[in-house]
Coordinates of C-alpha atoms in Angstrom, one line a residue:
X246 CA -24.4 74.4 32.8
X247 CA -24.4 71.8 35.6
X248 CA -20.7 69.5 36.0
X249 CA -22.1 65.8 37.3
X250 CA -20.0 63.3 38.1
X251 CA -21.8 59.9 36.7
X252 CA -21.1 57.9 40.0
X253 CA -23.1 60.5 41.9
X254 CA -27.0 60.6 40.1
X255 CA -28.2 57.5 37.6
X256 CA -30.5 60.7 35.9
X257 CA -30.6 64.4 35.2
X258 CA -33.5 65.9 33.7
X259 CA -33.5 70.0 34.5
X260 CA -37.2 72.1 33.3
X261 CA -38.5 75.8 33.0
X262 CA -40.6 76.6 36.9
X263 CA -43.6 76.1 36.1
X264 CA -43.0 73.6 32.8
X265 CA -42.8 70.3 31.7
X266 CA -39.6 69.1 32.0
X267 CA -36.8 68.0 30.7
X268 CA -36.2 63.5 29.6
X269 CA -34.1 62.4 31.9
X270 CA -31.0 61.0 30.9
X271 CA -28.6 58.2 32.2
X272 CA -26.0 56.0 32.0
X273 CA -26.6 52.1 30.5
X274 CA -28.4 50.1 32.9
X275 CA -30.4 46.8 33.4
X276 CA -27.8 45.5 31.2
X277 CA -28.5 41.8 30.2
X278 CA -27.7 38.5 27.8
X279 CA -29.8 36.1 26.4
X280 CA -29.7 32.9 24.9
X281 CA -31.2 32.4 22.1
X282 CA -32.4 28.8 22.0
X283 CA -33.3 28.8 24.9
X284 CA -32.7 25.6 27.0
X285 CA -29.7 23.4 26.6
X286 CA -27.0 24.0 25.2
X287 CA -25.4 20.6 22.2
X288 CA -22.7 20.4 21.1
X289 CA -22.4 21.2 16.2
X290 CA -26.0 23.4 17.2
X291 CA -26.0 27.6 16.2
X292 CA -26.2 29.8 19.7
X293 CA -26.2 33.1 19.2
X294 CA -25.6 36.0 22.5
X295 CA -27.2 38.9 23.1
X296 CA -26.5 41.9 24.7
X297 CA -29.0 44.4 26.1
X298 CA -28.9 48.0 27.9
X299 CA -31.4 50.3 28.6
X300 CA -29.4 54.2 28.6
X301 CA -30.5 57.5 27.6
X302 CA -28.4 58.6 25.1
X303 CA -28.9 55.1 23.8
X304 CA -25.7 52.9 24.2
X305 CA -22.6 53.2 21.9
X306 CA -21.1 50.1 21.9
X307 CA -20.8 46.9 23.0
X308 CA -18.0 44.4 24.6
X309 CA -17.9 41.1 25.4
X310 CA -16.1 39.4 27.9
X311 CA -15.3 35.9 28.3
X312 CA -13.4 33.5 29.4
X313 CA -13.0 29.3 28.2
X314 CA -12.5 26.0 30.2
X315 CA -11.1 28.1 33.4
X316 CA -8.6 30.7 31.0
X317 CA -8.0 34.1 31.1
X318 CA -10.7 36.5 29.8
X319 CA -10.7 37.6 26.7
X320 CA -12.9 40.2 24.7
X321 CA -14.9 41.3 21.7
X322 CA -17.8 43.7 20.7
X323 CA -20.9 43.6 19.1
X324 CA -24.5 43.9 20.2
X325 CA -24.5 39.8 19.4
X326 CA -22.0 37.2 19.3
X327 CA -22.9 34.5 17.2
X328 CA -21.5 30.3 17.3
X329 CA -22.5 28.8 14.0
X330 CA -21.0 25.6 15.6
X331 CA -20.6 24.9 18.6
X332 CA -18.0 23.1 20.4
X333 CA -17.5 21.5 24.0
X334 CA -14.3 23.5 23.6
X335 CA -16.5 26.6 24.1
X336 CA -18.1 25.6 27.0
X337 CA -17.1 28.7 29.3
X338 CA -18.1 31.6 31.4
X339 CA -19.7 35.7 29.1
X340 CA -21.1 38.2 30.0
X341 CA -20.8 41.8 28.4
X342 CA -20.7 45.4 29.1
X343 CA -23.1 48.7 27.5
X344 CA -21.8 52.1 27.2
X345 CA -22.9 55.8 26.4
X346 CA -22.2 59.4 27.5
X347 CA -22.7 59.0 30.7
X348 CA -21.0 55.6 31.7
X349 CA -21.1 51.8 31.1
X350 CA -23.3 49.6 33.3
X351 CA -22.0 45.1 32.9
X352 CA -24.3 42.6 33.0
X353 CA -24.6 39.0 34.9
X354 CA -21.9 35.9 34.4
X355 CA -23.5 33.6 32.8
X356 CA -21.7 30.2 32.2
X357 CA -22.3 28.5 28.8
X358 CA -22.5 24.8 29.2
X359 CA -22.1 23.0 25.8
X360 CA -23.0 19.1 25.5
X361 CA -21.6 16.3 23.9
X362 CA -22.6 12.7 23.6
X363 CA -18.8 10.7 24.9
X364 CA -16.1 10.5 22.8
X365 CA -12.4 9.7 23.4
X366 CA -12.3 6.9 25.1
X367 CA -10.2 4.3 25.4
X368 CA -8.9 1.7 27.4
X369 CA -6.3 1.3 30.1
X370 CA -4.2 -1.9 31.9
X371 CA -2.6 -2.2 35.3
X372 CA -0.2 -3.1 35.7
X373 CA 1.2 -1.8 32.6
X374 CA 4.4 -3.7 32.5
X375 CA 4.6 -7.4 31.9
X376 CA 1.0 -9.5 32.6
X377 CA 1.9 -12.6 34.8
X378 CA -0.3 -15.9 35.0
X379 CA -2.5 -15.8 38.4
X380 CA -1.9 -11.6 38.5
X381 CA -4.4 -9.7 39.1
X382 CA -5.2 -7.5 36.0
X383 CA -7.2 -4.3 36.4
X384 CA -8.6 -2.8 32.6
X385 CA -9.8 0.9 33.2
X386 CA -12.2 2.4 30.6
X387 CA -12.7 6.5 30.1
X388 CA -13.7 8.8 28.5
X389 CA -14.9 13.1 27.9
X390 CA -18.5 13.2 27.8
X391 CA -20.9 16.2 28.9
X392 CA -23.5 15.2 30.8
X393 CA -20.5 12.5 32.4
X394 CA -20.4 9.1 31.8
X395 CA -23.5 6.9 33.5
X396 CA -22.3 3.8 32.0
X397 CA -20.1 1.4 31.1
X398 CA -20.2 -1.7 28.9
X399 CA -17.3 -4.3 29.4
X400 CA -16.4 -6.2 25.3
X401 CA -13.7 -9.7 25.7
X402 CA -13.4 -11.1 22.0
X403 CA -16.2 -8.6 20.8
X404 CA -18.9 -10.6 23.4
X405 CA -20.8 -9.0 26.3
X406 CA -19.6 -9.9 30.2
X407 CA -21.9 -11.0 31.9
X408 CA -20.7 -8.6 34.6
X409 CA -19.0 -5.5 33.4
X410 CA -21.1 -3.6 33.9
X411 CA -18.4 -0.2 35.8
X412 CA -15.5 2.2 34.8
X413 CA -13.2 -0.2 36.5
X414 CA -13.6 -4.3 35.0
X415 CA -10.8 -7.1 37.5
X416 CA -9.2 -9.9 36.4
X417 CA -8.2 -11.4 39.8
X418 CA -6.9 -14.3 38.2
X419 CA -5.3 -13.7 35.0
X420 CA -4.6 -17.3 32.2
X421 CA -4.2 -18.0 29.2
X422 CA -7.6 -18.1 28.2
X423 CA -8.5 -14.5 29.1
X424 CA -6.5 -13.3 26.4
X425 CA -7.6 -11.3 24.0
X426 CA -9.7 -7.9 22.4
X427 CA -10.7 -6.1 25.0
X428 CA -12.7 -3.2 24.5
X429 CA -15.2 -1.0 26.8
X430 CA -18.2 1.5 26.1
X431 CA -19.2 4.7 26.9
X432 CA -22.7 5.9 27.7
X433 CA -24.2 9.2 28.6
X434 CA -27.8 11.0 28.1
X435 CA -26.7 11.7 24.7
X436 CA -25.7 9.5 22.8
X437 CA -22.3 6.2 23.3
X438 CA -18.5 5.8 22.5
X439 CA -16.7 2.5 21.9
X440 CA -13.0 3.0 22.7
X441 CA -10.7 1.1 20.2
X442 CA -9.6 -2.7 21.5
X443 CA -7.0 -3.9 23.3
X444 CA -5.0 -7.0 23.1
X445 CA -3.7 -8.2 26.6
X446 CA -1.7 -11.5 26.4
X447 CA 0.4 -13.9 28.7
X448 CA 3.7 -12.8 27.3
X449 CA 4.2 -17.1 26.3
X450 CA 1.4 -17.0 24.0
X451 CA 2.8 -13.9 22.8
X452 CA 5.7 -15.4 21.9
X453 CA 4.3 -18.3 20.3
X454 CA 2.5 -15.4 18.3
X455 CA 5.2 -13.7 17.0
X456 CA 6.7 -17.4 16.4
X457 CA 4.2 -18.2 14.0
X458 CA 3.7 -14.6 12.7
X459 CA 7.5 -14.9 11.6
X460 CA 7.9 -17.8 10.1
X461 CA 4.9 -16.7 7.8
X462 CA 6.4 -13.7 6.8
X463 CA 9.4 -15.7 6.0
X464 CA 7.4 -18.3 4.2
X465 CA 6.0 -15.3 2.1
X466 CA 10.0 -13.6 1.8
X467 CA 11.0 -17.4 0.1
X468 CA 8.3 -17.7 -1.9
X469 CA 8.4 -13.9 -3.9
X470 CA 12.2 -15.2 -4.1
X471 CA 11.4 -18.5 -5.3
X472 CA 8.5 -17.1 -8.0
X473 CA 11.3 -13.5 -9.3
X474 CA 13.7 -16.2 -9.8
X475 CA 10.9 -18.5 -11.9
X476 CA 10.2 -15.7 -13.6
X477 CA 13.6 -13.7 -14.6
X478 CA 14.6 -18.0 -15.7
X479 CA 11.7 -17.7 -18.1
X480 CA 12.8 -15.2 -19.5
X481 CA 16.1 -16.0 -19.9
X482 CA 15.2 -19.0 -22.0
X483 CA 12.5 -17.5 -23.7
X484 CA 15.6 -15.2 -25.3
X485 CA 17.4 -17.3 -25.8
X486 CA 14.4 -19.4 -27.5
X487 CA 14.1 -15.9 -29.8
X488 CA 18.0 -15.8 -30.5
X489 CA 17.6 -19.3 -31.9
X490 CA 14.3 -19.0 -34.3
X491 CA 15.9 -15.8 -35.5
X492 CA 18.9 -17.7 -36.2
X493 CA 17.1 -20.5 -38.4
X494 CA 15.5 -18.1 -40.1
X495 CA 18.5 -15.8 -40.9
X496 CA 19.4 -19.4 -42.0
X497 CA 17.4 -19.8 -44.8
X498 CA 16.6 -23.6 -45.7
X499 CA 20.0 -25.1 -44.5
X500 CA 20.0 -28.5 -43.9
X501 CA 22.4 -30.4 -42.1
X502 CA 24.5 -32.0 -45.0
X503 CA 24.7 -35.9 -44.7
X504 CA 28.0 -38.0 -46.6
X505 CA 27.1 -41.0 -47.0
X506 CA 29.9 -43.0 -49.1
X507 CA 30.6 -46.1 -48.8
X508 CA 32.7 -48.7 -50.6
X509 CA 32.0 -52.2 -51.6
X510 CA 32.4 -55.4 -49.6
X511 CA 34.9 -57.8 -51.9
X512 CA 32.7 -61.1 -50.4
X513 CA 34.8 -63.2 -53.3
X514 CA 37.2 -63.0 -56.5
X515 CA 34.1 -63.7 -58.8
X516 CA 32.0 -61.6 -57.2
X517 CA 34.8 -58.6 -57.5
X518 CA 35.8 -59.4 -61.3
X519 CA 32.1 -59.8 -62.2
X520 CA 31.7 -56.2 -61.1
X521 CA 34.9 -54.9 -62.2
X522 CA 34.4 -56.7 -65.8
X523 CA 30.4 -55.6 -65.7
X524 CA 30.1 -52.2 -64.7
X525 CA 31.4 -48.9 -62.4
X526 CA 29.8 -48.6 -59.1
X527 CA 29.2 -44.8 -58.6
X528 CA 29.2 -43.3 -55.8
X529 CA 27.8 -39.6 -55.0
X530 CA 29.0 -37.1 -51.9
X531 CA 27.1 -34.2 -51.5
X532 CA 29.5 -31.1 -49.7
X533 CA 28.6 -28.4 -48.6
X534 CA 29.7 -25.3 -49.1
X535 CA 30.8 -23.0 -46.6
X536 CA 30.7 -18.5 -46.7
X537 CA 33.8 -18.2 -46.1
X538 CA 37.1 -18.5 -48.9
X539 CA 39.5 -21.7 -49.0
X540 CA 37.5 -23.2 -46.5
X541 CA 37.3 -26.7 -46.5
X542 CA 34.0 -29.3 -45.3
X543 CA 35.3 -32.1 -43.8
X544 CA 32.3 -34.6 -44.2
X545 CA 31.6 -37.0 -41.8
X546 CA 28.2 -39.3 -40.7
X547 CA 26.8 -35.8 -39.7
X548 CA 27.3 -32.7 -40.8
X549 CA 25.6 -29.5 -40.1
X550 CA 27.1 -26.1 -41.2
X551 CA 26.3 -22.0 -40.6
X552 CA 26.0 -20.4 -44.2
X553 CA 25.2 -16.8 -44.7
X554 CA 21.7 -15.0 -45.7
X555 CA 21.1 -15.4 -49.0
X556 CA 23.5 -17.4 -50.5
X557 CA 22.2 -20.8 -52.0
X558 CA 23.9 -24.8 -51.3
X559 CA 26.1 -25.9 -53.7
X560 CA 25.7 -29.4 -54.0
X561 CA 28.4 -30.9 -56.2
X562 CA 28.1 -34.9 -57.6
X563 CA 31.8 -36.7 -57.5
X564 CA 31.8 -39.9 -59.9
X565 CA 34.2 -42.6 -57.8
X566 CA 35.3 -45.1 -59.3
X567 CA 37.3 -48.4 -57.6
X568 CA 39.6 -50.0 -59.5
X569 CA 39.2 -53.2 -58.1
X570 CA 42.8 -55.3 -57.9
X571 CA 42.9 -58.2 -60.6
X572 CA 42.7 -61.6 -59.7
X573 CA 46.3 -62.0 -58.8
X574 CA 46.9 -59.3 -56.5
X575 CA 43.8 -59.6 -54.9
X576 CA 43.8 -60.5 -50.8
X577 CA 42.4 -64.0 -49.5
X578 CA 39.3 -64.3 -48.3
X579 CA 40.8 -63.5 -44.5
X580 CA 43.0 -60.7 -45.2
X581 CA 39.5 -59.1 -47.7
X582 CA 37.6 -59.8 -43.6
X583 CA 40.0 -57.7 -41.6
X584 CA 39.6 -54.9 -43.4
X585 CA 37.7 -52.4 -43.5
X586 CA 35.2 -51.9 -47.0
X587 CA 36.4 -48.4 -48.9
X588 CA 35.8 -45.2 -48.0
X589 CA 35.8 -42.5 -49.0
X590 CA 36.6 -38.7 -48.4
X591 CA 36.3 -35.9 -50.5
X592 CA 37.0 -32.0 -50.4
X593 CA 35.7 -30.0 -52.6
X594 CA 36.5 -26.0 -52.5
X595 CA 34.3 -24.1 -54.5
X596 CA 34.0 -20.6 -54.6
X597 CA 30.9 -18.5 -53.8
X598 CA 30.3 -16.3 -57.2
X599 CA 27.5 -13.5 -55.7
X600 CA 24.0 -12.8 -57.5
X601 CA 23.0 -10.6 -59.6

């Protein structure tokens, strides 16, 4: 039996005098980290980190230590660490520790550098406040990329600038002709990315544009209101028309009643006498009955009365005899001319018996 302190020696073995020695025992050594695949690490690719060490007895546990983007160290266990789709935030420092009964050993630190094409590309404008005509305006293009962006291209109204190939673009004398959309494109060895368009315009022009947009919005609202009003009127008119059609269907064949009562005009004494001797004039009155009892129907030149749905019209004929005055009492021609023709009005009330 022999007590040892691991810090004193790296390995130990025993032997019987005159015989072969035993295998040496020692703590982990030559601990290292390998990356697969080797070479450049590209975003969204699969990457495997493997920790290996020489130890006897064999390594009992592996511990990974890492810190990402300048943060504090974190740990995880296992001989391997796999990134199925490595991302730019995984960039950082990594090392591992191997441990057995004899002690521990750590690997050297490796830097994981994940490459990716430009992203989060944007344009900023200076000064950020109101732009005055004739002032200097500076546009700056920024983008997150690894490796860093090595080329910028500027676009105005979606057309390439002839001299817009730097991260900063300056307009020394801003005029109305410079109003419009600006955007940039950032390039690196892995690809490119466009920024969103930035609208830069002088306040005066912007006011006119805002007023035009406001007028268009007001006109659209007025058109919508007018269309809605016309639609409601059309709907109301259709409803009234349907009501009238229903009323006419309920009334059946009822029609206006016309009374045609004419008197005999006395043109001369001889004509009146001949009419009296030869025959009586018969006049017919068309009488329309209402559904209400004891309701008189006045006879005028044109009268239309509401009828119940299931009642028919009854027409009564009244024979009217005109008694012409005798020659002794006949008026003179001048008096006859002044008098109107005789007009008779008949009012006939008849209760309606319900049909079975």
